[in-house]
Coordinates of C-alpha atoms and ligand atoms in Angstrom, one line a residue:
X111 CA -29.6 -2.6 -40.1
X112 CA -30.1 -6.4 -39.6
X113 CA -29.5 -7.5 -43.5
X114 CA -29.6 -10.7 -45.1
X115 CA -26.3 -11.5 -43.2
X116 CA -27.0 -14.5 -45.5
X117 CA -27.5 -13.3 -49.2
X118 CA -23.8 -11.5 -49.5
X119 CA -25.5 -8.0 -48.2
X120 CA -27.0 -5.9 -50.6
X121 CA -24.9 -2.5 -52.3
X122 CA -27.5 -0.6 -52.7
X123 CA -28.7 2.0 -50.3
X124 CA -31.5 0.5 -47.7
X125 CA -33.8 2.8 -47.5
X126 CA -36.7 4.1 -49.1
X127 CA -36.3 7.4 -50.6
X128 CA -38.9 9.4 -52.9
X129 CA -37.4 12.1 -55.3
X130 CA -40.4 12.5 -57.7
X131 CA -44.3 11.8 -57.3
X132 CA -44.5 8.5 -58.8
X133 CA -44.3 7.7 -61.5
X134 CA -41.6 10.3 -62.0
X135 CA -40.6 12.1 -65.5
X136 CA -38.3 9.5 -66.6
X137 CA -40.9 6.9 -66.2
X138 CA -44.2 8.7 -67.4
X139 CA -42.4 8.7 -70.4
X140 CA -41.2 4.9 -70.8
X141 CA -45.4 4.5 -69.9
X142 CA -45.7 6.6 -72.9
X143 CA -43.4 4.5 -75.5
X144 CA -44.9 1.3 -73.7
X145 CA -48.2 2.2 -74.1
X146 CA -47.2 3.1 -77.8
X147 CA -45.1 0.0 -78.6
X148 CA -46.0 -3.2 -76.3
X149 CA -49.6 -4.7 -76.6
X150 CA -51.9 -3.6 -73.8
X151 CA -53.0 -7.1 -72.8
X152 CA -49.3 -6.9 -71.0
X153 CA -50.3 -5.0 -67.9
X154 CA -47.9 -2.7 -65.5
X155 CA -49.7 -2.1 -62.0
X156 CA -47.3 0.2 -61.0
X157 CA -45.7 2.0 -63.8
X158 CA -42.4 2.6 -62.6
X159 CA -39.6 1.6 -64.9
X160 CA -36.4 0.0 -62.7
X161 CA -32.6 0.5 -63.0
X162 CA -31.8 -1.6 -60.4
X163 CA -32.5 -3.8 -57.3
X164 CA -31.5 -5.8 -54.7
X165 CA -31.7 -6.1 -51.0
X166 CA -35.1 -5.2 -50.5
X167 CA -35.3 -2.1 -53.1
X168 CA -35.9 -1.3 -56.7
X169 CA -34.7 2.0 -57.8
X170 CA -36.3 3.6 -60.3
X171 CA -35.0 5.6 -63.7
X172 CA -35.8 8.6 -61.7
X173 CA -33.6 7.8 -58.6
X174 CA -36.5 7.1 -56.7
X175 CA -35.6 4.0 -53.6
X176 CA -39.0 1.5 -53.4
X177 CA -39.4 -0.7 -51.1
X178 CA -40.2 -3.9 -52.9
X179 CA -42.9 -6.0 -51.1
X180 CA -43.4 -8.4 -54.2
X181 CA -40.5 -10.3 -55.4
X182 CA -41.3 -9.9 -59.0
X183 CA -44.2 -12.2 -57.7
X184 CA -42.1 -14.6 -55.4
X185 CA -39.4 -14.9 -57.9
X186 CA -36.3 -12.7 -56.4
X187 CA -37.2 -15.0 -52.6
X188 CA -32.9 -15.1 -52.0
X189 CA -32.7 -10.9 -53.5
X190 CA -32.5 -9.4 -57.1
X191 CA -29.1 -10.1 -58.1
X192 CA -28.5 -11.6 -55.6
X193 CA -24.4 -11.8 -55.2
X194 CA -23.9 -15.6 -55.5
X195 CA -26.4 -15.6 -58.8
X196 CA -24.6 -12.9 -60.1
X197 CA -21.0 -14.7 -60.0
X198 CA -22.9 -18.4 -61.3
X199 CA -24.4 -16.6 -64.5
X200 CA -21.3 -14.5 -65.3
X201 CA -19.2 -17.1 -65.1
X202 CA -21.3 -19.6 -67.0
X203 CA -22.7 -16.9 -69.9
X204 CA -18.8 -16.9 -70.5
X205 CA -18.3 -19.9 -71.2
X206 CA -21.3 -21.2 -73.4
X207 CA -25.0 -20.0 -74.0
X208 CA -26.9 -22.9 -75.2
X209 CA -26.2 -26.3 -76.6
X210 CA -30.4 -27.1 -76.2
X211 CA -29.9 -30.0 -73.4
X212 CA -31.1 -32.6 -75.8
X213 CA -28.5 -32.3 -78.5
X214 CA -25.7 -32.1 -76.2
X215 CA -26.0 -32.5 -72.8
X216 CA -24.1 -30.1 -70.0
X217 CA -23.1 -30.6 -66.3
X218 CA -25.6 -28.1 -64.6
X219 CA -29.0 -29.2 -66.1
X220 CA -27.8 -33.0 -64.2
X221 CA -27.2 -31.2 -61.4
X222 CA -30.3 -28.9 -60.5
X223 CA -32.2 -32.7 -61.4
X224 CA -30.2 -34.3 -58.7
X225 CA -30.6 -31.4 -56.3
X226 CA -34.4 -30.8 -56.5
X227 CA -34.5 -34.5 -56.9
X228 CA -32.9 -34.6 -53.3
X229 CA -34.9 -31.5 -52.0
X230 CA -38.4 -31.9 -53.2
X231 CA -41.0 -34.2 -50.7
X232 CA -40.4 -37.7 -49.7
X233 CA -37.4 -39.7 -50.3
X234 CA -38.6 -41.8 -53.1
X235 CA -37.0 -42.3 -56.3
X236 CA -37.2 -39.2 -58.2
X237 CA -36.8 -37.8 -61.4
X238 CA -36.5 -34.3 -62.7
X239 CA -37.3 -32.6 -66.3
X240 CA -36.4 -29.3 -66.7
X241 CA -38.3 -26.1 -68.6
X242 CA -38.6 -22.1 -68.6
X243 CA -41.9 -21.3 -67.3
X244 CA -44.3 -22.7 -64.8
X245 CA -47.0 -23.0 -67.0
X246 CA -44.8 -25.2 -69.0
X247 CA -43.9 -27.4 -65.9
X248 CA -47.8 -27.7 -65.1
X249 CA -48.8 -29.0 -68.8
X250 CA -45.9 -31.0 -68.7
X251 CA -47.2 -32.5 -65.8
X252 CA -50.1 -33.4 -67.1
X253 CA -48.5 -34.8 -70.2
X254 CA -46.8 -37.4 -67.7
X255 CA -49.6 -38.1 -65.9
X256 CA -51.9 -38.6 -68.7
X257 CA -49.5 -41.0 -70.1
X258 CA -48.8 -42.6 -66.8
X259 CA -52.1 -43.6 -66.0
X260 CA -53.7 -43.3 -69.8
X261 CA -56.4 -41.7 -68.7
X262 CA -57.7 -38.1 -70.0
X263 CA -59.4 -36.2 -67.0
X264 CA -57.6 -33.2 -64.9
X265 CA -59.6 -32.1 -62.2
X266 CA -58.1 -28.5 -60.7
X267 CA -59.7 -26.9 -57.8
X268 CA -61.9 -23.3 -57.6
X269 CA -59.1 -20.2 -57.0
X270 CA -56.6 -22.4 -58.5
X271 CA -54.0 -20.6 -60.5
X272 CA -51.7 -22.7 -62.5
X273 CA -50.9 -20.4 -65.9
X274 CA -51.6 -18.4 -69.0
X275 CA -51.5 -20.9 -71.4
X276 CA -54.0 -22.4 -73.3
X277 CA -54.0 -26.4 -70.9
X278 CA -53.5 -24.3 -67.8
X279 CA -55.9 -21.1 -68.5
X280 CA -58.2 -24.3 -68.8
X281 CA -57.2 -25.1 -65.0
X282 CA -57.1 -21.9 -63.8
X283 CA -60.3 -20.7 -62.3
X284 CA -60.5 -16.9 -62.7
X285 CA -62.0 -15.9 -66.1
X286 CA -60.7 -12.0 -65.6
X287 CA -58.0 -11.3 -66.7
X288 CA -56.8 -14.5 -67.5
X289 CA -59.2 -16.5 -69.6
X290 CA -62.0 -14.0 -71.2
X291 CA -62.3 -14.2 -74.6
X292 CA -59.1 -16.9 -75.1
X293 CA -61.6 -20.1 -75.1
X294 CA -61.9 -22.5 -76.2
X295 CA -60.0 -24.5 -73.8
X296 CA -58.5 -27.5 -73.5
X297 CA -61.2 -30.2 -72.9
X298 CA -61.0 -33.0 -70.3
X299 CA -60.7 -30.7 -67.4
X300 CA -62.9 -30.3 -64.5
X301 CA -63.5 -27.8 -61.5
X302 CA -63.7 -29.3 -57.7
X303 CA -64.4 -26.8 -54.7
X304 CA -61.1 -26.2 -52.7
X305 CA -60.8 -25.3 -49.1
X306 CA -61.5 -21.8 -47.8
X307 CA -61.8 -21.8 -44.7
X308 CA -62.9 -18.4 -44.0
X309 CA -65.8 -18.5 -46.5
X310 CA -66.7 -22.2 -46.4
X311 CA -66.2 -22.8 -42.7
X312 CA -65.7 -26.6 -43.3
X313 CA -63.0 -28.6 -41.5
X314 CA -60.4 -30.3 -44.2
X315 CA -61.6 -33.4 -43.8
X316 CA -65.5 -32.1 -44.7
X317 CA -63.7 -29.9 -48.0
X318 CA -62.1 -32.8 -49.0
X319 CA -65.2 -34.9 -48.8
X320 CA -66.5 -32.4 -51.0
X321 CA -64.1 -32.3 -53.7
X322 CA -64.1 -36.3 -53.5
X323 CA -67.6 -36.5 -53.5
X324 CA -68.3 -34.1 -56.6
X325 CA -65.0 -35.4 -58.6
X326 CA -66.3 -39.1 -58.1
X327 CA -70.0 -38.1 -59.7
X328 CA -69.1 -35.8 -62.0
X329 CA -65.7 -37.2 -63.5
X330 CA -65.1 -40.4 -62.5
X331 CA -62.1 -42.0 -61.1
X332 CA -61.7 -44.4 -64.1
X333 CA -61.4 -41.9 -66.3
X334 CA -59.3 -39.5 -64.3
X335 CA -55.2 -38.8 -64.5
X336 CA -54.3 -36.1 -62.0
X337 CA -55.2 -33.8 -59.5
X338 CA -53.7 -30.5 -59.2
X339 CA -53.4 -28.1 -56.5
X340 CA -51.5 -25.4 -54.7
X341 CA -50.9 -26.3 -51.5
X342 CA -51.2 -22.3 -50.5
X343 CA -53.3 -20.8 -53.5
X344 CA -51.3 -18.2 -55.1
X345 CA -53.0 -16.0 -57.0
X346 CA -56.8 -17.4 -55.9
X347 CA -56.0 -14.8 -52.5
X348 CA -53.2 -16.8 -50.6
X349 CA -56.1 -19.3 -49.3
X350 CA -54.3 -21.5 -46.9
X351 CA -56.7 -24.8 -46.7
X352 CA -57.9 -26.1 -43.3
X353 CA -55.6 -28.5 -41.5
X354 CA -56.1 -32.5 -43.4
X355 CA -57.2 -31.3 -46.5
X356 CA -54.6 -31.4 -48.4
X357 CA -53.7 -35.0 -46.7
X358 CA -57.4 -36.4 -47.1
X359 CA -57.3 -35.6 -50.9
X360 CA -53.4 -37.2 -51.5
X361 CA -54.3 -40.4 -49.8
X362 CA -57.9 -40.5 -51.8
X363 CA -55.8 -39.8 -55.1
X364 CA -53.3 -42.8 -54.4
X365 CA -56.1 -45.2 -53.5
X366 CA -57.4 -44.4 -56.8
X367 CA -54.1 -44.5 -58.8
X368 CA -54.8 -40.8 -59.8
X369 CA -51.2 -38.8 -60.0
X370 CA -51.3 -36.3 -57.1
X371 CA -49.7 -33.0 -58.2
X372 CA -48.5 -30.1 -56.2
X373 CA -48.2 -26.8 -57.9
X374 CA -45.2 -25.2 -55.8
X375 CA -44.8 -23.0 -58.3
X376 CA -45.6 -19.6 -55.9
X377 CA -45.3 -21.7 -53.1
X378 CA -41.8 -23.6 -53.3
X379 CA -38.8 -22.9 -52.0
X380 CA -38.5 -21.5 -48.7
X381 CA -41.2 -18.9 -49.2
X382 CA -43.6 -20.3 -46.6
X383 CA -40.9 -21.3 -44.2
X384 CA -40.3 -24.6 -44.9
X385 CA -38.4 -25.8 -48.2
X386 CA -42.4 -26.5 -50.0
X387 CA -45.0 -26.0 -48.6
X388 CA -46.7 -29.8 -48.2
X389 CA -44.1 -30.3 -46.1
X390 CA -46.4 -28.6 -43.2
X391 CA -49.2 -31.1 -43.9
X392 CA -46.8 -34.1 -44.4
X393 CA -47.9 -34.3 -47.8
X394 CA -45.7 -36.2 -50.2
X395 CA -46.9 -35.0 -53.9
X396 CA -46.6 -37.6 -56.8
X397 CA -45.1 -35.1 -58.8
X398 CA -43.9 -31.0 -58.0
X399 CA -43.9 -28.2 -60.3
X400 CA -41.4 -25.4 -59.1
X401 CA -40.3 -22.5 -60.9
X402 CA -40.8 -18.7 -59.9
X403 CA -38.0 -18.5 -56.9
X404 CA -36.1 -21.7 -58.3
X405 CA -33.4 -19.6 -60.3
X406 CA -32.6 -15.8 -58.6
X407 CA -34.9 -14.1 -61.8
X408 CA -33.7 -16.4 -64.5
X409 CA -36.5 -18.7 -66.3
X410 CA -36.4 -22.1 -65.2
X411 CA -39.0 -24.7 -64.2
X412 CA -39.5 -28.0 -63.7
X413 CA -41.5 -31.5 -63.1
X414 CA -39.7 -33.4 -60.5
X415 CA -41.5 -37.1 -59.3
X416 CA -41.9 -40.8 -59.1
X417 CA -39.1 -42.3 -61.3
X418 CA -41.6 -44.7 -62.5
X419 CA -44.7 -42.0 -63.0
X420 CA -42.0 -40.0 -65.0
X421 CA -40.4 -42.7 -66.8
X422 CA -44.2 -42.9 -68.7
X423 CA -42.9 -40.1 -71.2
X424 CA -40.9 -41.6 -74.1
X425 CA -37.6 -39.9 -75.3
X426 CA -38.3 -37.1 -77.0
X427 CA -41.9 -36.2 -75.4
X428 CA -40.8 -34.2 -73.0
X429 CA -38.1 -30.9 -73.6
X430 CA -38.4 -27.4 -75.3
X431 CA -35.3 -25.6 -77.1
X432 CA -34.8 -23.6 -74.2
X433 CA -35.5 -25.8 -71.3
X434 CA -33.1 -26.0 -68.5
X435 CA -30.9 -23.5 -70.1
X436 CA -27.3 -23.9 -68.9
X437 CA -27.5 -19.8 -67.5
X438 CA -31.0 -20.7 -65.4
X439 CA -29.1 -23.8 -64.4
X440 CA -25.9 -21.6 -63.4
X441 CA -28.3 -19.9 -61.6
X442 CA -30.3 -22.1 -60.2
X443 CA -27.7 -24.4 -58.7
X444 CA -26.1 -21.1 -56.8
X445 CA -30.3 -20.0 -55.8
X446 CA -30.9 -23.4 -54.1
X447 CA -27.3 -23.5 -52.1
X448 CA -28.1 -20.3 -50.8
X449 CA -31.8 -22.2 -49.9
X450 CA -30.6 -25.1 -47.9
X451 CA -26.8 -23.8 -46.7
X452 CA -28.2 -20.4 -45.3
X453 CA -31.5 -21.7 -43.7
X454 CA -33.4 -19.6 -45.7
X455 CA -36.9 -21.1 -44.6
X456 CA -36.0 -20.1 -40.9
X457 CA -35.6 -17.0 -42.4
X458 CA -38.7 -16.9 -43.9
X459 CA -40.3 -17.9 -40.7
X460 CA -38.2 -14.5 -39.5
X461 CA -40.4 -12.2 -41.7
X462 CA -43.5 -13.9 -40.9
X463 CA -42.8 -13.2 -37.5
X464 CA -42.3 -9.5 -38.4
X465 CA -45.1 -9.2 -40.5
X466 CA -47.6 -10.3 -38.1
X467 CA -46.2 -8.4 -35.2
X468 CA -46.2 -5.3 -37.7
X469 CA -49.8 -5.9 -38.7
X470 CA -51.1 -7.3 -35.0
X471 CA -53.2 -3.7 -34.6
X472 CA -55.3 -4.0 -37.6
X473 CA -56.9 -7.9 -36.7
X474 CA -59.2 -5.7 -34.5
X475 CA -60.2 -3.7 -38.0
X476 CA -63.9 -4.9 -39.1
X477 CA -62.6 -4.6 -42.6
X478 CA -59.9 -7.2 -42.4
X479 CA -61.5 -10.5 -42.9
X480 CA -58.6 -12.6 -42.6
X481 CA -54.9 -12.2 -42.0
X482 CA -53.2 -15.4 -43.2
X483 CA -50.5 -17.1 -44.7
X484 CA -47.3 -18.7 -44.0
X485 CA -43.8 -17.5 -44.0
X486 CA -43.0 -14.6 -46.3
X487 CA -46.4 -15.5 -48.1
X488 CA -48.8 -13.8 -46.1
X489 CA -52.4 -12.7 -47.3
X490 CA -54.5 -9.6 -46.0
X491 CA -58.2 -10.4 -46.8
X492 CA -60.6 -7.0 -46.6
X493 CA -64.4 -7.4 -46.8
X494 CA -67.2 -4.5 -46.3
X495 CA -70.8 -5.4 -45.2
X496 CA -71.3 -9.6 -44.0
X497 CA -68.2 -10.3 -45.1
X498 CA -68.7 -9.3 -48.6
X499 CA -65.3 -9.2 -50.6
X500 CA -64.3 -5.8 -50.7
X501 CA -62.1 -4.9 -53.9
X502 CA -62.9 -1.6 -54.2
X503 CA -60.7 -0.8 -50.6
X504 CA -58.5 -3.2 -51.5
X505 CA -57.5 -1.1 -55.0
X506 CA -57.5 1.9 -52.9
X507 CA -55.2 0.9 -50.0
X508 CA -52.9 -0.2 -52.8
X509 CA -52.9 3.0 -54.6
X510 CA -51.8 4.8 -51.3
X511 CA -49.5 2.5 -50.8
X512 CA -47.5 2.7 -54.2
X513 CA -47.8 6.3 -54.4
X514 CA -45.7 5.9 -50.7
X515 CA -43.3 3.7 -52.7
X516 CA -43.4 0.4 -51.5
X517 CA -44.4 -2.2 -54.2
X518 CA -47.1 -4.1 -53.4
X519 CA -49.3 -7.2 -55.2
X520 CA -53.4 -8.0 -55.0
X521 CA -54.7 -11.3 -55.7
X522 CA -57.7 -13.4 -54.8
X523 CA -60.6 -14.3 -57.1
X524 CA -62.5 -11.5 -55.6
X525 CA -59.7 -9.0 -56.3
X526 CA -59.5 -8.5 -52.1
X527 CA -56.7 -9.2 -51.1
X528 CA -53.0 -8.1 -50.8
X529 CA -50.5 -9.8 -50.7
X530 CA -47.3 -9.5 -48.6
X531 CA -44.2 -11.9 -50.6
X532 CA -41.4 -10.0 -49.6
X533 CA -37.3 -11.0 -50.6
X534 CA -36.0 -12.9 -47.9
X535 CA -33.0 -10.6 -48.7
X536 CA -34.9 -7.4 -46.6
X537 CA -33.3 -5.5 -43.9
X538 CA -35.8 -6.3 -40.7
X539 CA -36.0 -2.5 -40.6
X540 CA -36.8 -1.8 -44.1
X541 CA -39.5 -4.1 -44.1
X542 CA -41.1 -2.7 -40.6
X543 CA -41.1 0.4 -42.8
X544 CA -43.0 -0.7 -45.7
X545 CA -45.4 -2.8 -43.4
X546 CA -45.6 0.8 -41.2
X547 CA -46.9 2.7 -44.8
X548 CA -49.6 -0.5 -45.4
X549 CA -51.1 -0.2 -41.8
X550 CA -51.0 3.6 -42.1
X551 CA -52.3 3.6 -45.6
X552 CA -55.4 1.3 -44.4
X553 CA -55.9 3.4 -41.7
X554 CA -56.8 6.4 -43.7
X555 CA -58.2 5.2 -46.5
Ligands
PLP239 C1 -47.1 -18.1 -61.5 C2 -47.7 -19.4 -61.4 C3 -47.8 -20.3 -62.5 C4 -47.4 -19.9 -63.8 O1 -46.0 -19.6 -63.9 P1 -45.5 -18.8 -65.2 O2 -44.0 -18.8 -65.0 O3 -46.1 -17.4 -65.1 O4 -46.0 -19.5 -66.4 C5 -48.4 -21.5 -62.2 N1 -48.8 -21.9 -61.0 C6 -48.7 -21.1 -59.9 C7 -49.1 -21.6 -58.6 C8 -48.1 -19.8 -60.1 O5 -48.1 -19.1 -59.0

């Protein structure tokens, strides 16, 4: 077994291993006292209940061994628990909980600032604020922005995902589940069309005119504070935009003095095989969210850009009780060592490889639109008839799958495709495994 020679090695069994139909008893009933006690708008799309996890498994409260092809949603990139997270947390949750960074400062919170100050794109001045979600780091972002330039507009881009909240449901494009019935939204923001290149067949430089063209008529730049976009979009259906896109829009933006922001939430650290993801276009953002793989599991976010762009907040307008809590920052500081000292974004290039080798005899299936991605972020688009989205073989593929026990995430505005964001923390084997169940699960289904 070729382990994560990297992560410490995982303790609990590698393998898959299936004791009950799932869910098993143990876990039907936890569904039952869920469904009893915790609001239905908080979904579970695979109602397992987990003891443990690491490595690349879960293990259930029936002893079951899943194969976890998620991440939590890209969160667990360096392993759940991972070893060195573990020690950081222990250590620090012994010493103090909380002081609230901005009545008494701590060590760590300076430290993760200085480090994704040092990590993030482009070596200009940077500065870093700190919070617990990513929708938190997105409408802090726009708070800065706003104030940097003093203008009101946001303009976010169709499949864009940036948050549950009621700035960033506003940004987010996809009304099911995430906005229906929660209006009204924040005003002042505007919808451009993204890149897609399978659907829109434009080059990035004829995507971005576009966007430009629509965001000049229908907003205006005078009037308008920041862009923001995934560099991959997430939860839009892992829609990787056509080479210059990305670049066309960031030069555009600075011309204009509008703040260019990259939403590396999903994206960020090592997941696509380099450190963010603009790095493969060259793109320096103005300012970064991050959060999801930032901290091993524990909540963290942040805003990390221009010194002078961020210097626009006064003291006082910008923090949260909670924000850059000193156990995320334990954490944190021990996830991004393991990130830069263990070459983690080679290793993501590692899965890739693996994945795309494992799913080289379904590009021939006339289902599969589009296989795309980078890194450990790869997408599987399935469409029926003239390329029509096909969500309904999408949820049943899916189905099959879990019921094989590998955990495995959808996305895409059209509910189409799955999505592949293993831990970089997988045995090579393990994952060929869980990769052999998806191609044999599309295969019969
Ligand atoms: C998950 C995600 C968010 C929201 O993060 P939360 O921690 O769930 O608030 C924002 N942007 C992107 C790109 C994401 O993937």
């Amino acid at each position: 077994m070729t382990a994560t020679p990297l992560l410490g090695g995982p303790t609990l069994p590698q393998r898959r291993e299936l004791r009950t139909d799932l869910p098993g008893p143990k876990s039907r009933a936890l569904l039952d006292r869920k469904v009893a006690a915790v609001a239905p708008g908080v979904g579970l799309s695979l109602p397992v209940f987990v003891a443990a996890a690491g490595g690349g498994v879960l293990v259930d409260v029936d002893d079951n061994v899943l194969i976890d092809l998620g991440s939590g949603i890209a969160v667990t990139t360096i392993g759940n628990s991972a070893p060195a997270v573990v020690a950081a947390v222990t250590e620090q949750v012994a010493r103090f909980t909380h002081t609230c960074f901005m009545i008494t400062g701590y060590a760590s919170y300076v430290e993760v600032a200085e480090e994704l100050n040092r990590l993030t794109p482009g070596d200009h001045v940077k500065t870093t604020a700190l919070f617990n979600s990513g929708a938190e780091a997105v409408e802090n972002a726009i708070k800065i922005a706003r104030r940097h330039t003093r203008r009101p507009a946001v303009v976010a881009f169709d499949h864009g995902y940036h948050g549950r909240t009621n700035l960033t449901m506003a940004l987010t494009a996809k009304v099911m589940p995430y906005k229906d019935g929660f209006g009204p939204f924040a005003p002042e923001v505007y919808r451009a069309p993204a890149s897609y290149p399978l659907r829109d067949g434009l080059s990035g430089e004829q995507a971005a005119a576009r966007a430009i063209g629509q965001i000049e008529k229908q907003v205006g730049v005078d009037n308008l504070a920041a862009v923001i976009i995934e560099p991959i979009q997430g939860e839009g259906g892992f829609v990787v935009p056509a080479p210059g896109f990305l670049a066309t829009l960031a030069f555009w933006a600075k011309e204009h003095g509008v703040v260019f922001i990259a939403d590396e939430i999903q994206t960020g650290f090592a997941r696509t095989g380099d450190l963010f993801a603009c790095e493969h276009e060259d793109v320096v953002p103005d300012l970064i969210t991050t959060a999801k793989g930032i901290a091993g599991g524990l909540p963290l976010s942040a805003v990390t850009g221009r010194a002078e762009m961020m210097a626009a907040a006064h003291p006082g307008g910008l923090g949260g009780t909670y924000g850059g809590s000193p156990v995320a920052c334990a954490a944190a500081l021990a996830a991004l060592r393991s990130y830069t000292e263990q070459d983690l974004a080679g290793r993501a290039r590692a899965v890739e490889a693996i994945i795309l080798d494992e799913l080289s005899e379904l590009r021939d299936d006339p289902r599969i639109g589009e296989i795309r991605g980078r890194g450990a972020m790869i997408g599987i688009e399935f469409v029926g008839e003239g390329g029509r989205p096909d969500p309904d073989l999408t949820t049943r593929i899916v189905a099959a799958v879990h019921a094989q026990g590998v955990v495995l995430l959808t996305c895409g505005t059209y509910g189409n495709v799955i999505r592949l964001l293993p831990p970089l923390s997988i045995p090579d084997d393990l994952l060929r495994e869980g990769l052999a169940v998806l191609r044999e699960a599309v295969r019969s289904v």
